[in-house]
Coordinates of C-alpha atoms in Angstrom, one line a residue:
X746 CA -36.7 -19.9 172.1
X747 CA -34.8 -16.7 171.6
X748 CA -34.5 -14.3 168.6
X749 CA -33.4 -10.8 167.8
X750 CA -36.9 -10.0 166.6
X751 CA -40.3 -11.8 167.0
X752 CA -42.8 -11.0 164.3
X753 CA -46.5 -11.8 164.7
X754 CA -48.1 -12.4 161.3
X755 CA -46.6 -13.7 158.0
X756 CA -48.6 -11.5 155.7
X757 CA -47.8 -8.4 153.5
X758 CA -46.1 -6.3 156.2
X759 CA -44.8 -9.1 158.4
X760 CA -42.9 -11.0 155.7
X761 CA -41.5 -7.8 154.1
X762 CA -40.1 -6.7 157.5
X763 CA -38.9 -10.2 158.6
X764 CA -37.1 -10.9 155.3
X765 CA -35.4 -7.5 155.3
X766 CA -34.2 -8.0 158.9
X767 CA -33.0 -11.5 158.2
X768 CA -31.0 -10.2 155.2
X769 CA -29.3 -7.8 157.5
X770 CA -28.1 -10.7 159.6
X771 CA -30.7 -10.7 162.4
X772 CA -32.3 -13.9 163.7
X773 CA -36.0 -13.6 163.2
X774 CA -38.9 -15.8 164.3
X775 CA -42.2 -15.3 162.7
X776 CA -45.4 -16.7 164.2
X777 CA -48.3 -17.2 161.8
X778 CA -51.8 -18.2 163.1
X779 CA -52.7 -20.1 159.9
X780 CA -51.1 -22.9 157.8
X781 CA -49.3 -23.0 154.5
X782 CA -52.5 -22.2 152.6
X783 CA -55.8 -20.8 153.6
X784 CA -58.2 -23.1 155.5
X785 CA -61.6 -22.7 157.1
X786 CA -60.3 -23.9 160.4
X787 CA -57.7 -21.2 160.6
X788 CA -60.1 -18.5 159.4
X789 CA -62.6 -19.4 162.0
X790 CA -60.4 -17.4 164.4
X791 CA -61.5 -14.3 162.5
X792 CA -64.9 -14.5 164.3
X793 CA -65.8 -11.2 166.0
X794 CA -68.7 -9.8 168.0
X795 CA -70.5 -7.1 166.1
X796 CA -72.1 -4.4 168.1
X797 CA -73.0 -1.9 165.3
X798 CA -73.6 -2.3 161.6
X799 CA -72.1 -5.3 159.8
X800 CA -68.3 -4.8 159.3
X801 CA -67.5 -7.3 156.6
X802 CA -63.8 -6.6 156.7
X803 CA -63.6 -8.6 159.9
X804 CA -64.6 -11.9 158.3
X805 CA -64.4 -11.5 154.5
X806 CA -61.2 -9.3 154.4
X807 CA -58.8 -11.4 156.6
X808 CA -57.0 -14.6 155.8
X809 CA -54.8 -16.6 158.1
X810 CA -52.1 -18.5 156.3
X811 CA -48.5 -18.0 155.0
X812 CA -48.8 -14.8 153.0
X813 CA -51.9 -13.7 155.0
X814 CA -54.3 -11.4 153.3
X815 CA -51.8 -10.9 150.4
X816 CA -53.0 -14.3 149.2
X817 CA -56.2 -12.5 148.2
X818 CA -54.9 -8.9 147.9
X819 CA -56.0 -6.9 144.8
X820 CA -52.5 -5.5 144.5
X821 CA -53.0 -1.7 144.0
X822 CA -49.9 0.2 145.0
X823 CA -50.3 4.0 145.1
X824 CA -48.6 6.6 147.3
X825 CA -50.7 8.9 149.5
X826 CA -50.6 12.6 148.5
X827 CA -49.3 15.2 150.9
X828 CA -52.8 16.2 152.0
X829 CA -53.2 12.7 153.4
X830 CA -50.1 12.9 155.6
X831 CA -50.0 16.5 156.9
X832 CA -52.8 18.4 158.6
X833 CA -55.9 16.7 157.3
X834 CA -58.0 18.8 154.8
X835 CA -61.2 18.0 156.7
X836 CA -59.4 18.6 160.1
X837 CA -59.7 14.9 161.1
X838 CA -57.4 13.7 163.7
X839 CA -53.7 14.2 164.3
X840 CA -51.1 14.7 161.6
X841 CA -48.9 11.8 160.7
X842 CA -45.8 12.3 163.0
X843 CA -43.4 11.1 160.4
X844 CA -40.9 12.6 158.0
X845 CA -42.6 11.7 154.7
X846 CA -39.3 12.1 152.8
X847 CA -37.9 9.3 154.9
X848 CA -40.7 7.0 153.8
X849 CA -40.2 7.7 150.1
X850 CA -36.7 6.4 150.3
X851 CA -38.1 2.9 150.4
X852 CA -40.3 3.2 147.4
X853 CA -37.7 1.8 144.9
X854 CA -37.3 -1.2 147.2
X855 CA -41.0 -1.9 147.2
X856 CA -41.2 -1.7 143.4
X857 CA -38.2 -4.0 143.0
X858 CA -39.7 -6.5 145.4
X859 CA -42.7 -6.9 143.1
X860 CA -40.8 -6.7 139.9
X861 CA -42.3 -3.3 139.0
X862 CA -40.5 -0.6 137.1
X863 CA -39.8 2.9 138.5
X864 CA -41.8 5.7 137.2
X865 CA -44.7 8.1 137.8
X866 CA -48.0 7.4 139.5
X867 CA -49.4 10.7 138.4
X868 CA -50.9 12.2 135.2
X869 CA -47.7 11.7 133.3
X870 CA -47.7 7.9 133.9
X871 CA -46.8 5.9 130.8
X872 CA -50.4 4.8 129.8
X873 CA -52.8 5.7 127.1
X874 CA -53.6 9.3 127.6
X875 CA -56.6 10.4 129.7
X876 CA -59.2 12.3 127.7
X877 CA -60.1 15.4 129.8
X878 CA -59.0 17.3 132.8
X879 CA -61.6 17.4 135.6
X880 CA -61.3 20.6 137.7
X881 CA -61.4 18.9 141.1
X882 CA -59.9 15.5 140.3
X883 CA -56.4 14.3 139.3
X884 CA -55.7 11.3 137.1
X885 CA -53.6 8.9 139.0
X886 CA -52.3 5.4 138.2
X887 CA -51.6 2.6 140.7
X888 CA -49.1 -0.1 139.9
X889 CA -50.5 -3.6 140.2
X890 CA -48.0 -6.6 140.5
X891 CA -48.6 -9.8 138.6
X892 CA -51.0 -12.1 140.4
X893 CA -48.2 -14.5 141.5
X894 CA -46.2 -11.7 143.0
X895 CA -49.1 -10.3 145.0
X896 CA -48.7 -13.1 147.5
X897 CA -45.8 -12.0 149.7
X898 CA -45.0 -15.7 150.5
X899 CA -44.5 -16.3 146.7
X900 CA -42.2 -13.3 146.5
X901 CA -40.0 -14.5 149.3
X902 CA -40.6 -18.3 149.2
X903 CA -37.2 -19.4 148.0
X904 CA -35.4 -17.1 150.6
X905 CA -37.5 -18.2 153.6
X906 CA -37.0 -21.8 152.7
X907 CA -33.2 -21.5 152.6
X908 CA -32.2 -18.7 154.9
X909 CA -30.9 -20.2 158.2
X910 CA -31.8 -17.1 160.4
X911 CA -35.5 -16.8 159.6
X912 CA -37.8 -19.3 161.2
X913 CA -41.6 -19.4 160.5
X914 CA -43.9 -21.2 162.8
X915 CA -47.3 -22.0 161.3
X916 CA -50.6 -22.6 163.2
X917 CA -49.1 -20.6 166.0
X918 CA -51.8 -18.4 167.5
X919 CA -50.3 -15.7 169.8
X920 CA -52.3 -15.5 173.0
X921 CA -50.2 -13.1 175.0
X922 CA -47.3 -10.7 174.9
X923 CA -44.6 -11.3 177.5
X924 CA -44.2 -8.0 179.3
X925 CA -43.4 -6.2 182.4
X926 CA -44.0 -2.5 183.2
X927 CA -43.3 -0.5 180.1
X928 CA -41.5 -3.2 178.2
X929 CA -42.4 -6.1 175.9
X930 CA -39.9 -9.0 176.0
X931 CA -41.5 -11.5 173.5
X932 CA -44.6 -13.5 172.8
X933 CA -46.4 -16.7 173.7
X934 CA -48.3 -18.7 171.2
X935 CA -50.4 -21.9 171.2
X936 CA -51.9 -24.2 168.6
X937 CA -55.3 -25.9 168.6
X938 CA -53.5 -29.3 168.9
X939 CA -52.1 -28.3 172.3
X940 CA -48.6 -27.2 171.5
X941 CA -47.1 -23.9 172.6
X942 CA -44.1 -21.8 172.0
X943 CA -42.5 -18.9 173.8
X944 CA -40.2 -16.5 172.0
X945 CA -38.0 -14.1 173.9
X946 CA -36.8 -11.2 171.8
X947 CA -35.7 -7.6 172.5
X948 CA -38.1 -6.4 169.8
X949 CA -41.6 -7.8 169.0
X950 CA -43.5 -6.6 165.9
X951 CA -47.2 -7.0 165.6
X952 CA -48.0 -7.3 161.9
X953 CA -51.1 -9.5 162.0
X954 CA -53.5 -7.0 160.6
X955 CA -55.4 -4.0 162.0
X956 CA -58.1 -5.9 163.9
X957 CA -55.8 -8.6 165.4
X958 CA -53.0 -6.2 166.3
X959 CA -55.6 -4.0 168.1
X960 CA -56.9 -7.1 169.9
X961 CA -53.4 -8.1 171.1
X962 CA -52.9 -4.7 172.6
X963 CA -56.3 -4.7 174.2
X964 CA -55.5 -8.1 175.8
X965 CA -52.2 -6.7 177.0
X966 CA -53.9 -3.6 178.4
X967 CA -56.3 -5.8 180.3
X968 CA -53.3 -7.6 181.9
X969 CA -51.1 -4.5 182.4
X970 CA -53.5 -1.6 182.7
X971 CA -50.9 1.0 183.3
X972 CA -49.1 0.3 180.0
X973 CA -51.9 1.8 177.8
X974 CA -53.6 4.0 180.4
X975 CA -55.2 7.1 179.0
X976 CA -54.6 6.1 175.4
X977 CA -57.5 5.9 172.9
X978 CA -56.7 2.2 172.2
X979 CA -59.3 0.7 169.9
X980 CA -61.1 4.0 169.2
X981 CA -61.3 5.9 166.0
X982 CA -61.7 2.7 164.0
X983 CA -62.6 3.6 160.3
X984 CA -62.5 2.2 156.8
X985 CA -62.9 3.5 153.3
X986 CA -66.6 3.7 152.1
X987 CA -67.6 2.8 148.6
X988 CA -70.6 2.5 146.4
X989 CA -71.6 2.4 142.7
X990 CA -72.9 5.8 142.0
X991 CA -73.7 5.7 138.2
X992 CA -73.7 3.6 135.1
X993 CA -71.7 4.8 132.0
X994 CA -74.1 4.9 129.1
X995 CA -73.9 5.4 125.3
X996 CA -70.2 4.9 125.4
X997 CA -67.8 3.8 122.6
X998 CA -67.0 0.5 124.3
X999 CA -63.5 0.2 122.8
X1000 CA -62.6 3.8 123.9
X1001 CA -64.0 3.2 127.4
X1002 CA -62.2 -0.2 127.7
X1003 CA -58.9 1.4 126.5
X1004 CA -59.2 4.2 129.0
X1005 CA -60.3 2.4 132.2
X1006 CA -59.3 -1.2 131.8
X1007 CA -56.1 -2.6 133.1
X1008 CA -53.1 -2.1 130.8
X1009 CA -50.0 -4.4 130.8
X1010 CA -46.9 -2.3 131.6
X1011 CA -43.4 -3.1 132.8
X1012 CA -43.8 -6.2 134.7
X1013 CA -47.3 -5.6 136.0
X1014 CA -50.5 -3.7 135.2
X1015 CA -51.7 -0.1 135.4
X1016 CA -55.0 1.7 135.2
X1017 CA -56.4 5.1 135.6
X1018 CA -58.5 6.5 138.5
X1019 CA -59.7 10.0 139.3
X1020 CA -58.6 11.1 142.8
X1021 CA -59.9 14.2 144.5
X1022 CA -57.1 16.7 144.2
X1023 CA -55.2 18.2 147.1
X1024 CA -56.3 21.7 146.1
X1025 CA -60.0 20.8 145.8
X1026 CA -59.7 19.1 149.3
X1027 CA -58.1 22.2 150.8
X1028 CA -60.6 24.6 149.2
X1029 CA -63.7 22.8 150.3
X1030 CA -62.4 21.1 153.5
X1031 CA -63.0 17.6 152.0
X1032 CA -61.4 14.3 152.9
X1033 CA -59.6 12.0 150.5
X1034 CA -61.5 10.1 147.8
X1035 CA -61.3 8.6 144.4
X1036 CA -63.3 7.1 141.6
X1037 CA -62.8 4.4 139.0
X1038 CA -64.8 2.7 136.3
X1039 CA -65.2 -1.1 136.5
X1040 CA -66.9 -3.4 134.1
X1041 CA -69.4 -6.0 135.3
X1042 CA -68.5 -9.6 134.6
X1043 CA -71.7 -11.4 135.6
X1044 CA -72.4 -14.3 133.2
X1045 CA -68.9 -14.2 131.6
X1046 CA -67.5 -17.7 132.2
X1047 CA -64.4 -17.0 130.2
X1048 CA -63.3 -13.9 132.0
X1049 CA -64.1 -15.4 135.4
X1050 CA -62.1 -18.5 134.5
X1051 CA -59.0 -16.4 133.6
X1052 CA -59.3 -14.5 136.8
X1053 CA -59.8 -17.8 138.7
X1054 CA -56.7 -19.3 137.2
X1055 CA -54.6 -16.2 138.0
X1056 CA -55.9 -16.2 141.6
X1057 CA -55.0 -19.9 142.0
X1058 CA -51.4 -18.9 141.1
X1059 CA -51.5 -16.1 143.7
X1060 CA -52.8 -18.4 146.4
X1061 CA -50.2 -21.1 145.6
X1062 CA -53.0 -23.6 144.8
X1063 CA -53.8 -25.9 141.9
X1064 CA -56.2 -24.4 139.4
X1065 CA -59.8 -25.5 139.5
X1066 CA -61.0 -27.9 136.7
X1067 CA -64.1 -25.8 136.2
X1068 CA -61.9 -22.8 135.3
X1069 CA -60.0 -24.8 132.7
X1070 CA -63.2 -26.1 131.2
X1071 CA -64.8 -22.6 131.0
X1072 CA -61.8 -21.4 129.0
X1073 CA -62.4 -24.0 126.4
X1074 CA -66.1 -23.1 126.1
X1075 CA -65.2 -19.4 125.6
X1076 CA -62.5 -19.9 123.0
X1077 CA -63.7 -17.2 120.5
X1078 CA -63.7 -14.5 123.2
X1079 CA -60.4 -15.9 124.5
X1080 CA -58.8 -15.3 121.1
X1081 CA -60.1 -11.8 121.0
X1082 CA -58.9 -11.1 124.5
X1083 CA -55.4 -12.5 123.6
X1084 CA -55.3 -10.1 120.6
X1085 CA -56.1 -7.1 122.8
X1086 CA -53.5 -8.2 125.3
X1087 CA -50.8 -8.4 122.6
X1088 CA -51.8 -5.6 120.2
X1089 CA -53.2 -3.1 122.7
X1090 CA -51.6 -4.4 125.9
X1091 CA -55.0 -4.0 127.6
X1092 CA -57.4 -6.4 129.4
X1093 CA -60.5 -6.8 127.3
X1094 CA -63.9 -6.6 129.0
X1095 CA -66.1 -9.6 128.7
X1096 CA -68.9 -9.6 126.1
X1097 CA -72.0 -7.7 127.2
X1098 CA -70.2 -6.1 130.1
X1099 CA -71.7 -3.0 131.7
X1100 CA -69.6 -0.2 133.0
X1101 CA -70.1 1.2 136.5
X1102 CA -68.6 4.3 138.2
X1103 CA -67.4 3.5 141.8
X1104 CA -66.7 6.3 144.3
X1105 CA -64.5 5.7 147.4
X1106 CA -64.1 8.2 150.3
X1107 CA -62.5 8.3 153.7
X1108 CA -64.7 7.7 156.7
X1109 CA -64.4 10.2 159.5
X1110 CA -62.5 8.8 162.5
X1111 CA -64.8 9.1 165.6
X1112 CA -64.4 7.7 169.1
X1113 CA -67.6 5.7 169.1
X1114 CA -66.4 3.6 166.2
X1115 CA -64.1 1.3 168.1
X1116 CA -62.7 -2.2 168.7
X1117 CA -62.9 -3.6 172.2
X1118 CA -62.9 -7.0 173.8
X1119 CA -66.0 -9.1 174.2
X1120 CA -67.0 -9.7 177.8
X1121 CA -68.9 -12.9 176.9
X1122 CA -67.4 -14.6 173.9
X1123 CA -64.0 -16.3 173.4
X1124 CA -62.2 -18.2 170.6
X1125 CA -61.2 -21.8 170.7
X1126 CA -58.2 -21.0 172.9
X1127 CA -60.1 -19.1 175.4
X1128 CA -59.1 -15.6 174.3
X1129 CA -61.7 -12.9 174.1
X1130 CA -63.1 -12.1 170.7
X1131 CA -62.7 -8.6 169.2
X1132 CA -65.9 -6.6 169.6
X1133 CA -66.4 -4.2 166.8
X1134 CA -68.8 -1.3 167.2
X1135 CA -68.7 0.3 163.7
X1136 CA -71.3 2.5 162.0
X1137 CA -71.6 4.6 158.9
X1138 CA -72.8 7.9 160.3
X1139 CA -74.8 10.8 158.7
X1140 CA -71.7 12.9 158.3
X1141 CA -70.1 10.0 156.3
X1142 CA -73.0 9.9 153.9
X1143 CA -73.1 13.6 153.5
X1144 CA -69.4 13.7 152.7
X1145 CA -69.7 10.8 150.2
X1146 CA -72.6 12.5 148.4
X1147 CA -70.7 15.8 148.2
X1148 CA -67.8 14.1 146.5
X1149 CA -70.1 12.1 144.2
X1150 CA -72.1 15.2 143.1
X1151 CA -68.9 17.1 142.3
X1152 CA -67.5 14.2 140.3
X1153 CA -70.8 13.5 138.3
X1154 CA -71.2 17.2 137.5
X1155 CA -67.6 17.5 136.2
X1156 CA -67.8 14.3 134.2
X1157 CA -71.0 15.4 132.5
X1158 CA -69.5 18.8 131.6
X1159 CA -65.9 17.9 130.7
X1160 CA -65.7 14.2 129.6
X1161 CA -66.0 13.6 125.8
X1162 CA -69.2 12.0 124.6
X1163 CA -67.3 9.1 123.1
X1164 CA -66.3 8.1 126.7
X1165 CA -70.0 8.1 127.7
X1166 CA -72.5 9.9 129.9
X1167 CA -73.5 9.0 133.4
X1168 CA -76.8 7.6 134.5
X1169 CA -76.8 8.3 138.2
X1170 CA -78.1 5.7 140.7
X1171 CA -80.8 6.7 143.1
X1172 CA -79.4 8.3 146.3
X1173 CA -81.4 5.8 148.4
X1174 CA -79.6 2.9 146.8
X1175 CA -76.2 4.5 147.3
X1176 CA -76.9 5.1 150.9
X1177 CA -78.0 1.5 151.4
X1178 CA -74.8 0.3 149.8
X1179 CA -72.7 2.5 152.1
X1180 CA -74.5 1.5 155.3
X1181 CA -74.8 -2.2 154.4
X1182 CA -71.6 -2.7 152.4
X1183 CA -69.4 -3.2 155.4
X1184 CA -66.4 -1.1 154.3
X1185 CA -63.9 -2.2 151.7
X1186 CA -61.3 -4.0 153.9
X1187 CA -59.1 -1.0 154.5
X1188 CA -59.3 -0.7 158.4
X1189 CA -57.4 2.1 160.0
X1190 CA -57.3 4.2 163.1
X1191 CA -57.6 1.9 166.1
X1192 CA -53.9 2.2 167.2
X1193 CA -53.4 5.5 165.4
X1194 CA -50.1 7.4 165.4
X1195 CA -49.7 10.8 167.1
X1196 CA -47.4 12.9 169.3
X1197 CA -49.0 12.2 172.7
X1198 CA -50.9 9.4 174.5
X1199 CA -54.1 11.4 175.0
X1200 CA -55.1 11.4 171.3
X1201 CA -53.0 8.5 169.9
X1202 CA -51.6 5.1 170.7
X1203 CA -48.3 5.0 168.7
X1204 CA -45.5 7.4 168.0
X1205 CA -44.1 8.0 164.6
X1206 CA -41.9 4.9 164.8
X1207 CA -45.0 2.8 165.4
X1208 CA -44.1 2.1 169.0
X1209 CA -46.7 2.6 171.7
X1210 CA -46.1 5.7 173.8
X1211 CA -43.8 5.0 176.7
X1212 CA -43.5 1.3 175.8
X1213 CA -40.2 -0.3 174.6
X1214 CA -39.6 -3.5 172.7
X1215 CA -42.8 -3.3 170.7
X1216 CA -43.9 -2.0 167.3
X1217 CA -47.2 -2.2 165.6
X1218 CA -46.8 -2.4 161.8
X1219 CA -50.4 -2.3 160.7
X1220 CA -52.8 0.0 159.0
X1221 CA -54.4 0.4 162.4
X1222 CA -51.6 2.9 163.0
X1223 CA -52.8 5.2 160.2
X1224 CA -54.7 8.2 161.7
X1225 CA -56.9 8.3 158.6
X1226 CA -57.6 6.2 155.5
X1227 CA -56.2 8.6 152.9
X1228 CA -57.3 9.0 149.3
X1229 CA -55.8 5.8 148.1
X1230 CA -55.4 2.1 149.0
X1231 CA -53.2 1.7 152.1
X1232 CA -51.0 -1.2 151.0
X1233 CA -48.1 0.8 149.6
X1234 CA -47.9 3.0 152.7
X1235 CA -48.0 0.0 154.9
X1236 CA -45.1 -1.6 153.0
X1237 CA -43.1 1.6 153.2
X1238 CA -43.6 1.7 157.0
X1239 CA -42.6 -2.0 157.3
X1240 CA -39.3 -1.5 155.5
X1241 CA -38.6 1.7 157.5
X1242 CA -39.3 -0.1 160.7
X1243 CA -37.0 -3.0 159.7
X1244 CA -34.2 -0.5 159.1
X1245 CA -34.8 1.3 162.4
X1246 CA -34.9 -2.1 164.3
X1247 CA -31.6 -3.1 162.6
X1248 CA -30.0 0.1 163.8
X1249 CA -31.4 -0.3 167.3
X1250 CA -29.9 -3.8 167.6
X1251 CA -26.4 -2.9 166.6

């Protein structure tokens, strides 16, 4: 089979890129390792060999099906700030070798894709006003699509069903890249039932997620050693680190709910978070980080049922009978929540909810945190498992506690009492949560971008150095995790790559 472009992975980035290319008139073949919806059989291929601490993102943060991880995606869309993209404020790794202004050109397209309105993500975002300025933190507001629109397959379902020049093969597990010296010519995939497919294409795009994209390159490097010689392929693997650092006490619950809960706005939802400002990062040599307040929902059948129903829509599945029944049993709270949604356009916290302050920071990219190939274990198709050697190091903990201490001190000094005071968690518990939490499913670094092959794998166009016919559209390309969720930046790169490929193929 031949195509203009072969895309590996039908998730957030893969489908966004494939649909854009198809709309430009290109013939696109997409190979997805899972089926139409999530299944245990497909997700069994997420098994990895762990050599360090438990990295939960490998098994709990990946989903093989049409839509990929976007079927479970939280949905936060927030641009990185300049300090994330230029020389790193903690002097971590290479600068991003991209013209940032070129990326921002695609922001309106992403917002339109998800049915979101244009407008600020910063302190002037159209939400209820924040109550106090914290000296080292900026108020920022992600945009969150509706649950149904978070699944990229839902967003493009009608198009991919009807367009004649985009073809999606499900249960197609890519086992090799077709290559010769310095060039990739397509891909070969197999199914567990014994079928196989070979796709010849002048351009192949790996968009199967950070871990899987890295594994494909490592398998290719094993077959063609010169292709990735001297590159730090698989090294500098990192994730965001997160822990609950305090409980918010003595708060006016309505005021706290109004400030930090999700607010319905212009086709989606918005909320506030506190992100370490660029100036504070530069002054203290700190990495990116942010904090948000979340309410606990344990024991709230009604709230859990609403969330379960919304997630069923996102996953393109029928709702669970238990969720429908739980709504009936929580009818009084449901009426109150409906009133909050209409009158205040805000999600109401469940009865008896507690409020927790979560801090998230970048993890330092280091060589010893890496993805490699297992020497002893293979998947059901005989391909080596990814071997993940990942650890939270003492420097990571020190950085996290520095950011946390700064935030807690500024909250206690500047936040109005009606919002609440912080009851800090014990440091030992915070450290345990960091080292045992397994990251928060934002993997980056293992095929990072840069200007030369000695300290990076990809160039600014997401192509491996000195290799043609291949792009890696994955968060693994990001040299660092940044101070925000990586999804929006990934989508901007996907649309930019689609445009570049379109121009190359003319």
